[in-house]
Amino acid sequence: DADVTQTPRNRITKTGKRIMLECSQTKGHDRMYWYRQDPGLGLQLIYYSFDVKDINKGEISDGYSVSRQAQAKFSLSLESAIPNQTALYFCATSKGDRAGDTGELFFGEGSRLTVL
Amino acid sequence: GQQVMQIPQYQHVQEGEDFTTYCNSSTTLSNIQWYKQRPGGHPVFLIQLVKSGEVKKQKRLTFQFGEAKKNSSLHITATQTTDVGTYFCAEENSHFQGAQKLVFGQGTRLTINP
């Protein structure tokens, strides 16, 4: 079984609909992240959380919200989806290292979202 | 904001040829990581470089961190079809906006002619 699980893996929706992408992890890591991937643009950080009570905006948080329901669960919501939010979304976790840096990221399999 | 320049964006080689991708930052970095993403897959961690001038090897892959900790490279010797994918650098600057986080380059997509 995957250590970082994302659901759904694929979703097609219409403009204006509310969408939630869920992520759960069995790695026991405190840090969790949501990234968006568009062709040719690499991975852009949407939101990140260092523990259950901590939520931080990333590079491209507008139009998104998150919830850290437990150490193991971090969900991403699009309150009113629009076509330019069509992308591949990745959840990731990390343990952090002794220097306080991120450490190795462990990615889920990705959730492909299409907004019509 | 923090800028991560990764070049080239695409590289096509014949199997057996070498391949190099470069990352350059406008700021001094705490560390740099490299990831590989196979077509249709998710990014997978390859390595982290921390020290100035550091060189690390993994079989045919050689990773370097610049002396000034502002640039890095990944070199693959004698590419094989299993090397196909997109290679990303991810830079960490602990002084950026007061919180440690990784900023990814645009990636270099490697394709190989067998």
Coordinates of N, CA and C in Angstrom, one line a residue, chain A residues 37 41-43, chain B residues 6 21 23 33-37 43 46 74 86-90 104-108:
Chain A
Q37 N 0.9 20.9 -10.4 CA 1.8 20.8 -11.5 C 1.1 21.1 -12.8
L41 N 5.9 24.1 -16.0 CA 6.0 25.0 -14.9 C 6.4 24.4 -13.6
G42 N 6.8 23.2 -13.7 CA 7.3 22.5 -12.5 C 6.2 22.3 -11.5
L43 N 6.6 22.3 -10.2 CA 5.7 22.1 -9.1 C 5.5 23.4 -8.3
Chain B
Q6 N 16.1 26.5 -14.2 CA 16.6 25.2 -14.6 C 16.6 25.1 -16.1
T21 N 21.7 18.6 -16.6 CA 20.7 19.6 -16.3 C 21.3 20.5 -15.2
C23 N 20.8 24.0 -12.5 CA 19.9 24.9 -11.7 C 20.7 26.0 -11.2
Q33 N 17.7 19.9 -3.5 CA 17.4 18.5 -3.7 C 17.1 18.3 -5.2
W34 N 17.2 17.0 -5.6 CA 16.9 16.6 -6.9 C 15.9 15.5 -6.9
Y35 N 14.9 15.6 -7.9 CA 13.8 14.6 -8.0 C 13.7 14.1 -9.4
K36 N 13.2 12.9 -9.6 CA 12.9 12.4 -10.9 C 11.5 12.0 -11.0
Q37 N 10.8 12.4 -12.1 CA 9.4 12.0 -12.3 C 9.3 11.3 -13.6
P43 N 6.9 12.7 -8.6 CA 8.3 12.9 -8.3 C 8.8 12.0 -7.2
L46 N 15.8 12.0 -5.3 CA 17.1 11.4 -5.6 C 18.1 11.6 -4.6
L74 N 23.1 18.1 -12.3 CA 22.9 16.7 -12.4 C 23.4 16.2 -13.7
T86 N 11.4 13.4 -16.2 CA 11.7 14.9 -16.0 C 12.4 15.0 -14.7
Y87 N 13.5 15.7 -14.7 CA 14.3 15.9 -13.5 C 14.1 17.3 -13.0
F88 N 13.8 17.4 -11.7 CA 13.6 18.7 -11.1 C 14.6 18.9 -10.0
C89 N 15.1 20.2 -9.9 CA 15.8 20.6 -8.7 C 14.8 21.3 -7.8
A90 N 15.1 21.3 -6.6 CA 14.2 22.0 -5.6 C 15.1 22.7 -4.6
F104 N 10.6 24.6 -6.5 CA 11.0 23.7 -7.6 C 11.3 24.5 -8.8
G105 N 12.3 24.0 -9.5 CA 12.6 24.5 -10.9 C 11.6 23.9 -11.8
Q106 N 11.6 24.4 -13.1 CA 10.6 24.1 -14.1 C 10.8 22.6 -14.6
G107 N 12.0 22.1 -14.3 CA 12.3 20.7 -14.7 C 12.9 20.6 -16.1
T108 N 13.7 19.5 -16.3 CA 14.2 19.2 -17.6 C 13.7 17.9 -18.0

